[in-house]
Amino acid sequence: MTDAKEQRWLAQDAQGHQVAAAMQKLHHPGTGVSYGFPALDDVAGEIQCGEVDFLAAASGQGKSTAVRSIIERAIARGVRVIIGGFEMGSESHRTALAAMACDVDPGDILSNDWLHWPTEKHLAAFKRLEATLADMQNPPWDCLHFVDRNHVTPDAIKEIGDMAAALESHSPQGTLCIVDHIDHLGPDGERSYGASVAVTSAVHSHAKQYGTRWLVTTQLHNRTMSGGGDRLARHKDISPEAIKNGQHKEEVATRIFGLYRPLRGDATPDELKAVVAKKAELSTVLSKNISMLNCIKHRHHGNRVGTRITLGWEHGRLTDLPDDEARALEAQREGIHTSTGMP
């Protein structure tokens, strides 16, 4: 056992190393990677080395669209993106990104709806898509890397992270690891809480050990988001309790954002009640071409929790909204809370 004098020396030595490390970080803070949307970046800040962010949404609310929109802006800035597309393969992601670059809705391509377009329109789109895909080994597309696996496993997480760590020194604008989505765990026997903890821990461990940056999409509990039959449940601010296996994700996350399609700010109580009673279509009370994010957790700025970010939606991608339009939509939305009692 060390004596008191040696213990004091060890403590002072540790302090010296810690102060030197803090000073080094102060002078060389490293490269952060932003989301690329000013309204979101104002709340989130940048994803720094060793940080893990989560984007939570119900099925069909735009997780993959948001991911592709972030990728599109990231690679345009020279950020290297390594994506584990467990729900969609690399060929589908590349096709969707090519469609976005051609101002074609990716949904039209992935669903083959475009095959029913007028011949001239279809052929013009085909030529643009073919040229874009052929160009994907050149800048900025050469910043995009895929890890194709059928299911999320700790080994798959390690493969993504190791590729990012290897490319970091060759990436002045930084690297970003993306997992879409982390709940795609595999056959029913492997969809346990323990498997979820294992892959989330693998992300966190790699981030801390190697300084990799992570953006991870996650699903919501279907039972929670069904709202007891409330058809509006998926179109409100997302709570931490709604996130699938959310407790351990919240523990490791630097930031968590919820993503959803919001209700129209001017929807009347009668319109909302008609939708709940299944006497009207849900689309009649949703904001057109709008996506909303709410800040669920922010390790650096706790006072930003609860903040909402409003983005547009056009041709299958997220877009920026002018500040005055975003403020007007938020004011309308608050009207639902104050005048109808139905958030």
mmCIF file of C-alpha atoms in Angstrom:
data_model
loop_
_atom_site.group_PDB
_atom_site.id
_atom_site.type_symbol
_atom_site.label_atom_id
_atom_site.label_comp_id
_atom_site.label_asym_id
_atom_site.label_seq_id
_atom_site.Cartn_x
_atom_site.Cartn_y
_atom_site.Cartn_z
ATOM 1 C CA MET A 1 0.000 0.000 0.000
ATOM 2 C CA THR A 2 1.355 3.424 -0.886
ATOM 3 C CA ASP A 3 2.012 5.842 1.928
ATOM 4 C CA ALA A 4 0.406 9.276 2.235
ATOM 5 C CA LYS A 5 3.349 11.082 0.639
ATOM 6 C CA GLU A 6 3.232 8.892 -2.468
ATOM 7 C CA GLN A 7 -0.539 9.273 -2.700
ATOM 8 C CA ARG A 8 -0.183 13.064 -2.638
ATOM 9 C CA TRP A 9 2.440 12.875 -5.375
ATOM 10 C CA LEU A 10 0.207 10.668 -7.531
ATOM 11 C CA ALA A 11 -2.704 13.075 -7.050
ATOM 12 C CA GLN A 12 -0.568 16.070 -8.004
ATOM 13 C CA ASP A 13 0.811 14.231 -11.035
ATOM 14 C CA ALA A 14 -2.720 13.372 -12.165
ATOM 15 C CA GLN A 15 -3.730 17.004 -11.728
ATOM 16 C CA GLY A 16 -0.819 18.095 -13.881
ATOM 17 C CA HIS A 17 -1.793 15.737 -16.706
ATOM 18 C CA GLN A 18 -5.433 16.810 -16.489
ATOM 19 C CA VAL A 19 -4.571 20.521 -16.604
ATOM 20 C CA ALA A 20 -2.206 19.944 -19.552
ATOM 21 C CA ALA A 21 -4.933 18.008 -21.398
ATOM 22 C CA ALA A 22 -7.479 20.766 -20.746
ATOM 23 C CA MET A 23 -5.009 23.408 -21.960
ATOM 24 C CA GLN A 24 -4.314 21.369 -25.092
ATOM 25 C CA LYS A 25 -8.025 21.148 -25.843
ATOM 26 C CA LEU A 26 -8.430 24.885 -25.245
ATOM 27 C CA HIS A 27 -5.768 25.700 -27.833
ATOM 28 C CA HIS A 28 -6.753 22.889 -30.229
ATOM 29 C CA PRO A 29 -10.491 22.309 -29.797
ATOM 30 C CA GLY A 30 -10.780 19.945 -32.746
ATOM 31 C CA THR A 31 -13.273 19.891 -35.553
ATOM 32 C CA GLY A 32 -16.970 19.819 -34.866
ATOM 33 C CA VAL A 33 -19.532 18.665 -37.418
ATOM 34 C CA SER A 34 -22.763 20.633 -37.699
ATOM 35 C CA TYR A 35 -26.145 19.389 -38.858
ATOM 36 C CA GLY A 36 -26.026 21.907 -41.698
ATOM 37 C CA PHE A 37 -29.368 23.580 -40.940
ATOM 38 C CA PRO A 38 -28.857 26.986 -39.262
ATOM 39 C CA ALA A 39 -32.052 26.809 -37.190
ATOM 40 C CA LEU A 40 -31.069 23.370 -35.863
ATOM 41 C CA ASP A 41 -27.403 24.284 -35.415
ATOM 42 C CA ASP A 42 -28.393 27.300 -33.292
ATOM 43 C CA VAL A 43 -29.895 24.874 -30.774
ATOM 44 C CA ALA A 44 -27.678 21.801 -31.183
ATOM 45 C CA GLY A 45 -24.258 23.317 -31.778
ATOM 46 C CA GLU A 46 -21.753 20.968 -33.400
ATOM 47 C CA ILE A 47 -21.187 17.268 -32.816
ATOM 48 C CA GLN A 48 -17.711 17.148 -31.330
ATOM 49 C CA CYS A 49 -15.250 14.277 -31.085
ATOM 50 C CA GLY A 50 -16.514 11.660 -28.654
ATOM 51 C CA GLU A 51 -20.147 12.793 -28.792
ATOM 52 C CA VAL A 52 -23.254 10.758 -29.606
ATOM 53 C CA ASP A 53 -26.500 12.393 -30.781
ATOM 54 C CA PHE A 54 -29.834 10.649 -31.241
ATOM 55 C CA LEU A 55 -32.672 11.533 -33.606
ATOM 56 C CA ALA A 56 -35.918 9.876 -32.485
ATOM 57 C CA ALA A 57 -39.058 9.531 -34.581
ATOM 58 C CA ALA A 58 -42.030 7.250 -35.072
ATOM 59 C CA SER A 59 -42.062 5.027 -38.133
ATOM 60 C CA GLY A 60 -42.829 7.014 -41.264
ATOM 61 C CA GLN A 61 -42.118 10.416 -39.727
ATOM 62 C CA GLY A 62 -38.963 11.094 -41.744
ATOM 63 C CA LYS A 63 -35.888 9.656 -39.998
ATOM 64 C CA SER A 64 -34.236 8.447 -43.192
ATOM 65 C CA THR A 65 -35.228 11.607 -45.065
ATOM 66 C CA ALA A 66 -33.645 13.702 -42.322
ATOM 67 C CA VAL A 67 -30.499 11.571 -42.430
ATOM 68 C CA ARG A 68 -30.177 11.951 -46.205
ATOM 69 C CA SER A 69 -30.746 15.698 -45.919
ATOM 70 C CA ILE A 70 -27.979 15.974 -43.313
ATOM 71 C CA ILE A 71 -25.674 13.802 -45.452
ATOM 72 C CA GLU A 72 -26.321 15.932 -48.534
ATOM 73 C CA ARG A 73 -25.208 19.092 -46.745
ATOM 74 C CA ALA A 74 -22.350 17.424 -44.877
ATOM 75 C CA ILE A 75 -20.563 15.996 -47.921
ATOM 76 C CA ALA A 76 -21.013 19.329 -49.727
ATOM 77 C CA ARG A 77 -18.867 20.834 -46.918
ATOM 78 C CA GLY A 78 -16.247 18.080 -47.260
ATOM 79 C CA VAL A 79 -17.307 16.082 -44.189
ATOM 80 C CA ARG A 80 -16.677 12.363 -44.598
ATOM 81 C CA VAL A 81 -19.804 10.411 -43.683
ATOM 82 C CA ILE A 82 -19.753 6.728 -42.812
ATOM 83 C CA ILE A 83 -23.270 5.327 -42.705
ATOM 84 C CA GLY A 84 -24.597 2.034 -41.522
ATOM 85 C CA GLY A 85 -27.845 1.883 -43.430
ATOM 86 C CA PHE A 86 -29.417 -1.087 -41.716
ATOM 87 C CA GLU A 87 -32.972 -0.358 -42.814
ATOM 88 C CA MET A 88 -31.991 0.504 -46.408
ATOM 89 C CA GLY A 89 -29.034 -0.781 -48.375
ATOM 90 C CA SER A 90 -26.320 1.411 -49.862
ATOM 91 C CA GLU A 91 -27.807 1.160 -53.345
ATOM 92 C CA SER A 92 -31.148 2.556 -52.131
ATOM 93 C CA HIS A 93 -29.464 5.345 -50.183
ATOM 94 C CA ARG A 94 -27.295 6.300 -53.158
ATOM 95 C CA THR A 95 -30.289 6.255 -55.483
ATOM 96 C CA ALA A 96 -32.246 8.464 -53.070
ATOM 97 C CA LEU A 97 -29.338 10.920 -52.742
ATOM 98 C CA ALA A 98 -28.959 11.028 -56.519
ATOM 99 C CA ALA A 99 -32.664 11.801 -56.814
ATOM 100 C CA MET A 100 -32.320 14.658 -54.334
ATOM 101 C CA ALA A 101 -29.409 16.057 -56.333
ATOM 102 C CA CYS A 102 -31.669 15.993 -59.396
ATOM 103 C CA ASP A 103 -34.562 17.677 -57.526
ATOM 104 C CA VAL A 104 -36.623 14.522 -57.817
ATOM 105 C CA ASP A 105 -38.516 13.190 -54.816
ATOM 106 C CA PRO A 106 -36.653 10.025 -53.713
ATOM 107 C CA GLY A 107 -39.971 8.441 -52.814
ATOM 108 C CA ASP A 108 -41.032 8.533 -56.453
ATOM 109 C CA ILE A 109 -37.884 6.624 -57.442
ATOM 110 C CA LEU A 110 -37.734 4.118 -54.581
ATOM 111 C CA SER A 111 -41.432 3.248 -54.972
ATOM 112 C CA ASN A 112 -41.144 3.049 -58.798
ATOM 113 C CA ASP A 113 -43.934 5.597 -59.126
ATOM 114 C CA TRP A 114 -41.781 7.383 -61.663
ATOM 115 C CA LEU A 115 -42.250 4.468 -64.073
ATOM 116 C CA HIS A 116 -45.766 5.767 -64.609
ATOM 117 C CA TRP A 117 -44.679 9.300 -65.489
ATOM 118 C CA PRO A 118 -45.105 10.549 -69.055
ATOM 119 C CA THR A 119 -42.375 9.032 -71.212
ATOM 120 C CA GLU A 120 -40.510 12.261 -71.882
ATOM 121 C CA LYS A 121 -40.444 13.240 -68.185
ATOM 122 C CA HIS A 122 -39.345 9.742 -67.159
ATOM 123 C CA LEU A 123 -36.514 9.582 -69.694
ATOM 124 C CA ALA A 124 -35.226 13.038 -68.713
ATOM 125 C CA ALA A 125 -35.156 12.025 -65.039
ATOM 126 C CA PHE A 126 -33.525 8.699 -65.890
ATOM 127 C CA LYS A 127 -30.663 10.410 -67.740
ATOM 128 C CA ARG A 128 -30.047 12.843 -64.868
ATOM 129 C CA LEU A 129 -30.081 10.059 -62.277
ATOM 130 C CA GLU A 130 -27.807 7.843 -64.349
ATOM 131 C CA ALA A 131 -25.272 10.660 -64.763
ATOM 132 C CA THR A 132 -25.363 11.485 -61.049
ATOM 133 C CA LEU A 133 -24.866 7.867 -59.981
ATOM 134 C CA ALA A 134 -21.982 7.495 -62.439
ATOM 135 C CA ASP A 135 -20.342 10.518 -60.821
ATOM 136 C CA MET A 136 -20.465 9.142 -57.283
ATOM 137 C CA GLN A 137 -16.779 8.265 -57.149
ATOM 138 C CA ASN A 138 -15.920 11.942 -57.606
ATOM 139 C CA PRO A 139 -16.230 14.917 -55.213
ATOM 140 C CA PRO A 140 -18.291 15.551 -53.216
ATOM 141 C CA TRP A 141 -19.733 12.043 -53.405
ATOM 142 C CA ASP A 142 -16.376 10.439 -52.620
ATOM 143 C CA CYS A 143 -16.878 11.662 -49.030
ATOM 144 C CA LEU A 144 -19.682 9.130 -48.619
ATOM 145 C CA HIS A 145 -18.950 5.610 -47.345
ATOM 146 C CA PHE A 146 -21.358 2.777 -46.520
ATOM 147 C CA VAL A 147 -21.175 -0.257 -44.280
ATOM 148 C CA ASP A 148 -23.773 -2.750 -45.514
ATOM 149 C CA ARG A 149 -25.050 -5.118 -42.837
ATOM 150 C CA ASN A 150 -28.457 -6.718 -42.463
ATOM 151 C CA HIS A 151 -28.738 -5.961 -38.759
ATOM 152 C CA VAL A 152 -27.154 -3.761 -36.101
ATOM 153 C CA THR A 153 -24.566 -5.568 -33.982
ATOM 154 C CA PRO A 154 -21.601 -4.432 -31.873
ATOM 155 C CA ASP A 155 -19.307 -5.711 -34.641
ATOM 156 C CA ALA A 156 -21.127 -3.591 -37.232
ATOM 157 C CA ILE A 157 -20.820 -0.546 -34.965
ATOM 158 C CA LYS A 158 -17.098 -1.213 -34.606
ATOM 159 C CA GLU A 159 -16.704 -1.468 -38.401
ATOM 160 C CA ILE A 160 -18.379 1.913 -38.891
ATOM 161 C CA GLY A 161 -16.370 3.571 -36.134
ATOM 162 C CA ASP A 162 -13.049 2.077 -37.202
ATOM 163 C CA MET A 163 -13.550 3.349 -40.759
ATOM 164 C CA ALA A 164 -14.257 6.849 -39.420
ATOM 165 C CA ALA A 165 -11.215 6.764 -37.153
ATOM 166 C CA ALA A 166 -8.994 5.656 -40.063
ATOM 167 C CA LEU A 167 -10.311 8.457 -42.295
ATOM 168 C CA GLU A 168 -10.232 11.230 -39.678
ATOM 169 C CA SER A 169 -6.633 12.293 -40.314
ATOM 170 C CA HIS A 170 -7.451 12.646 -44.032
ATOM 171 C CA SER A 171 -10.613 14.657 -43.383
ATOM 172 C CA PRO A 172 -9.966 18.337 -42.544
ATOM 173 C CA GLN A 173 -13.716 18.910 -42.133
ATOM 174 C CA GLY A 174 -14.112 15.886 -39.855
ATOM 175 C CA THR A 175 -15.921 12.560 -40.081
ATOM 176 C CA LEU A 176 -19.418 11.615 -38.974
ATOM 177 C CA CYS A 177 -20.744 8.116 -38.240
ATOM 178 C CA ILE A 178 -24.449 7.586 -38.898
ATOM 179 C CA VAL A 179 -26.545 4.618 -37.774
ATOM 180 C CA ASP A 180 -29.993 4.401 -39.378
ATOM 181 C CA HIS A 181 -31.596 2.977 -37.322
ATOM 182 C CA ILE A 182 -30.102 1.447 -34.188
ATOM 183 C CA ASP A 183 -33.206 -0.607 -33.372
ATOM 184 C CA HIS A 184 -32.846 -2.751 -36.510
ATOM 185 C CA LEU A 185 -31.471 -5.529 -34.342
ATOM 186 C CA GLY A 186 -32.402 -8.637 -36.274
ATOM 187 C CA PRO A 187 -34.595 -11.689 -35.846
ATOM 188 C CA ASP A 188 -37.154 -11.678 -33.045
ATOM 189 C CA GLY A 189 -34.888 -13.622 -30.715
ATOM 190 C CA GLU A 190 -32.295 -10.871 -30.876
ATOM 191 C CA ARG A 191 -34.623 -7.905 -30.367
ATOM 192 C CA SER A 192 -34.140 -7.892 -26.608
ATOM 193 C CA TYR A 193 -33.424 -5.025 -24.287
ATOM 194 C CA GLY A 194 -29.977 -6.560 -23.729
ATOM 195 C CA ALA A 195 -29.187 -6.452 -27.455
ATOM 196 C CA SER A 196 -30.241 -2.805 -27.547
ATOM 197 C CA VAL A 197 -27.992 -1.980 -24.609
ATOM 198 C CA ALA A 198 -25.086 -3.823 -26.270
ATOM 199 C CA VAL A 199 -25.180 -1.857 -29.531
ATOM 200 C CA THR A 200 -25.783 1.483 -27.804
ATOM 201 C CA SER A 201 -22.856 0.780 -25.462
ATOM 202 C CA ALA A 202 -20.712 -0.118 -28.490
ATOM 203 C CA VAL A 203 -21.435 3.313 -30.021
ATOM 204 C CA HIS A 204 -20.678 5.115 -26.754
ATOM 205 C CA SER A 205 -17.494 3.146 -26.109
ATOM 206 C CA HIS A 206 -16.125 3.785 -29.600
ATOM 207 C CA ALA A 207 -16.914 7.488 -29.341
ATOM 208 C CA LYS A 208 -15.073 7.792 -26.027
ATOM 209 C CA GLN A 209 -12.111 5.592 -26.923
ATOM 210 C CA TYR A 210 -11.433 6.894 -30.424
ATOM 211 C CA GLY A 211 -13.081 10.317 -30.466
ATOM 212 C CA THR A 212 -15.549 9.400 -33.207
ATOM 213 C CA ARG A 213 -18.711 11.472 -33.748
ATOM 214 C CA TRP A 214 -22.072 9.733 -34.021
ATOM 215 C CA LEU A 215 -25.579 10.557 -35.197
ATOM 216 C CA VAL A 216 -27.946 7.694 -34.419
ATOM 217 C CA THR A 217 -31.597 7.395 -35.400
ATOM 218 C CA THR A 218 -33.970 5.507 -33.144
ATOM 219 C CA GLN A 219 -37.588 4.452 -33.161
ATOM 220 C CA LEU A 220 -40.341 5.088 -30.646
ATOM 221 C CA HIS A 221 -42.415 2.675 -28.615
ATOM 222 C CA ASN A 222 -45.365 1.884 -30.859
ATOM 223 C CA ARG A 223 -47.609 1.395 -27.841
ATOM 224 C CA THR A 224 -46.696 4.790 -26.404
ATOM 225 C CA MET A 225 -47.131 6.587 -29.706
ATOM 226 C CA SER A 226 -50.490 4.975 -30.424
ATOM 227 C CA GLY A 227 -51.793 7.223 -27.662
ATOM 228 C CA GLY A 228 -54.536 4.784 -26.753
ATOM 229 C CA GLY A 229 -55.948 5.135 -30.239
ATOM 230 C CA ASP A 230 -55.261 8.868 -30.508
ATOM 231 C CA ARG A 231 -54.380 9.420 -34.166
ATOM 232 C CA LEU A 232 -52.680 12.709 -33.270
ATOM 233 C CA ALA A 233 -50.168 11.173 -30.847
ATOM 234 C CA ARG A 234 -47.350 10.930 -33.402
ATOM 235 C CA HIS A 235 -47.645 14.593 -34.316
ATOM 236 C CA LYS A 236 -46.744 16.172 -30.966
ATOM 237 C CA ASP A 237 -43.493 16.855 -29.113
ATOM 238 C CA ILE A 238 -41.702 13.586 -28.355
ATOM 239 C CA SER A 239 -40.972 12.757 -24.724
ATOM 240 C CA PRO A 240 -37.988 10.743 -23.402
ATOM 241 C CA GLU A 241 -40.375 7.994 -22.285
ATOM 242 C CA ALA A 242 -41.558 7.494 -25.870
ATOM 243 C CA ILE A 243 -38.101 6.487 -27.153
ATOM 244 C CA LYS A 244 -37.685 2.767 -27.692
ATOM 245 C CA ASN A 245 -35.405 1.354 -24.964
ATOM 246 C CA GLY A 246 -34.726 4.991 -24.234
ATOM 247 C CA GLN A 247 -33.233 4.861 -20.746
ATOM 248 C CA HIS A 248 -29.755 3.702 -21.743
ATOM 249 C CA LYS A 249 -29.807 5.871 -24.895
ATOM 250 C CA GLU A 250 -30.539 8.935 -22.790
ATOM 251 C CA GLU A 251 -27.669 8.040 -20.450
ATOM 252 C CA VAL A 252 -25.038 8.065 -23.212
ATOM 253 C CA ALA A 253 -26.478 10.783 -25.457
ATOM 254 C CA THR A 254 -24.997 14.231 -25.792
ATOM 255 C CA ARG A 255 -28.174 15.483 -27.445
ATOM 256 C CA ILE A 256 -31.513 13.938 -28.354
ATOM 257 C CA PHE A 257 -33.974 15.455 -30.802
ATOM 258 C CA GLY A 258 -37.478 14.279 -31.606
ATOM 259 C CA LEU A 259 -38.742 14.540 -35.186
ATOM 260 C CA TYR A 260 -42.361 14.637 -36.285
ATOM 261 C CA ARG A 261 -44.836 16.159 -38.733
ATOM 262 C CA PRO A 262 -46.734 18.774 -36.727
ATOM 263 C CA LEU A 263 -50.402 19.620 -36.660
ATOM 264 C CA ARG A 264 -51.626 22.675 -38.493
ATOM 265 C CA GLY A 265 -51.502 25.693 -36.253
ATOM 266 C CA ASP A 266 -54.918 26.828 -37.381
ATOM 267 C CA ALA A 267 -56.629 23.437 -37.044
ATOM 268 C CA THR A 268 -59.947 23.895 -35.260
ATOM 269 C CA PRO A 269 -61.187 21.747 -32.354
ATOM 270 C CA ASP A 270 -63.864 20.298 -34.603
ATOM 271 C CA GLU A 271 -61.296 19.319 -37.244
ATOM 272 C CA LEU A 272 -59.110 17.614 -34.644
ATOM 273 C CA LYS A 273 -62.043 15.777 -33.094
ATOM 274 C CA ALA A 274 -63.146 14.561 -36.516
ATOM 275 C CA VAL A 275 -59.706 13.061 -37.141
ATOM 276 C CA VAL A 276 -59.620 11.387 -33.718
ATOM 277 C CA ALA A 277 -63.070 9.932 -34.425
ATOM 278 C CA LYS A 278 -61.819 8.721 -37.846
ATOM 279 C CA LYS A 279 -64.378 10.870 -39.615
ATOM 280 C CA ALA A 280 -61.660 12.836 -41.434
ATOM 281 C CA GLU A 281 -58.241 12.030 -42.867
ATOM 282 C CA LEU A 282 -55.197 12.767 -40.726
ATOM 283 C CA SER A 283 -53.633 14.718 -43.586
ATOM 284 C CA THR A 284 -56.330 17.385 -43.256
ATOM 285 C CA VAL A 285 -54.891 18.625 -39.939
ATOM 286 C CA LEU A 286 -51.160 18.250 -40.640
ATOM 287 C CA SER A 287 -48.939 21.202 -41.556
ATOM 288 C CA LYS A 288 -48.133 20.921 -45.232
ATOM 289 C CA ASN A 289 -44.440 20.500 -46.116
ATOM 290 C CA ILE A 290 -43.286 21.100 -42.537
ATOM 291 C CA SER A 291 -41.161 19.004 -40.143
ATOM 292 C CA MET A 292 -40.708 19.833 -36.475
ATOM 293 C CA LEU A 293 -37.924 18.858 -34.087
ATOM 294 C CA ASN A 294 -38.021 19.202 -30.320
ATOM 295 C CA CYS A 295 -34.936 19.139 -28.112
ATOM 296 C CA ILE A 296 -35.292 16.298 -25.603
ATOM 297 C CA LYS A 297 -31.790 16.382 -24.099
ATOM 298 C CA HIS A 298 -28.793 18.705 -24.378
ATOM 299 C CA ARG A 299 -25.819 17.863 -22.184
ATOM 300 C CA HIS A 300 -24.127 21.229 -22.778
ATOM 301 C CA HIS A 301 -27.173 23.517 -22.669
ATOM 302 C CA GLY A 302 -29.927 22.149 -20.473
ATOM 303 C CA ASN A 303 -31.902 25.362 -20.901
ATOM 304 C CA ARG A 304 -32.442 24.459 -24.574
ATOM 305 C CA VAL A 305 -34.463 21.350 -23.731
ATOM 306 C CA GLY A 306 -38.004 21.916 -24.958
ATOM 307 C CA THR A 307 -36.909 24.192 -27.793
ATOM 308 C CA ARG A 308 -38.616 23.521 -31.113
ATOM 309 C CA ILE A 309 -37.003 23.807 -34.539
ATOM 310 C CA THR A 310 -39.159 24.176 -37.634
ATOM 311 C CA LEU A 311 -37.861 23.021 -41.019
ATOM 312 C CA GLY A 312 -39.445 22.771 -44.437
ATOM 313 C CA TRP A 313 -39.954 19.703 -46.588
ATOM 314 C CA GLU A 314 -39.585 19.798 -50.351
ATOM 315 C CA HIS A 315 -38.902 17.103 -52.968
ATOM 316 C CA GLY A 316 -38.222 14.528 -50.243
ATOM 317 C CA ARG A 317 -35.636 16.570 -48.332
ATOM 318 C CA LEU A 318 -35.580 18.884 -45.337
ATOM 319 C CA THR A 319 -35.143 22.566 -46.155
ATOM 320 C CA ASP A 320 -34.527 25.814 -44.297
ATOM 321 C CA LEU A 321 -37.476 28.073 -43.530
ATOM 322 C CA PRO A 322 -37.215 31.869 -43.368
ATOM 323 C CA ASP A 323 -37.186 33.014 -39.732
ATOM 324 C CA ASP A 324 -40.430 34.958 -40.046
ATOM 325 C CA GLU A 325 -42.249 31.950 -41.515
ATOM 326 C CA ALA A 326 -40.932 29.651 -38.776
ATOM 327 C CA ARG A 327 -42.029 32.125 -36.078
ATOM 328 C CA ALA A 328 -45.486 32.452 -37.631
ATOM 329 C CA LEU A 329 -45.917 28.665 -37.698
ATOM 330 C CA GLU A 330 -44.827 28.362 -34.067
ATOM 331 C CA ALA A 331 -47.244 31.118 -33.048
ATOM 332 C CA GLN A 332 -50.044 29.272 -34.839
ATOM 333 C CA ARG A 333 -49.062 26.043 -33.134
ATOM 334 C CA GLU A 334 -49.193 27.690 -29.714
ATOM 335 C CA GLY A 335 -52.738 28.666 -30.612
ATOM 336 C CA ILE A 336 -53.679 24.975 -30.566
ATOM 337 C CA HIS A 337 -52.467 24.717 -26.972
ATOM 338 C CA THR A 338 -54.107 27.896 -25.736
ATOM 339 C CA SER A 339 -57.415 27.885 -27.577
ATOM 340 C CA THR A 340 -58.363 24.238 -28.065
ATOM 341 C CA GLY A 341 -56.696 22.374 -25.246
ATOM 342 C CA MET A 342 -55.609 19.689 -27.750
ATOM 343 C CA PRO A 343 -51.793 19.917 -28.266
#
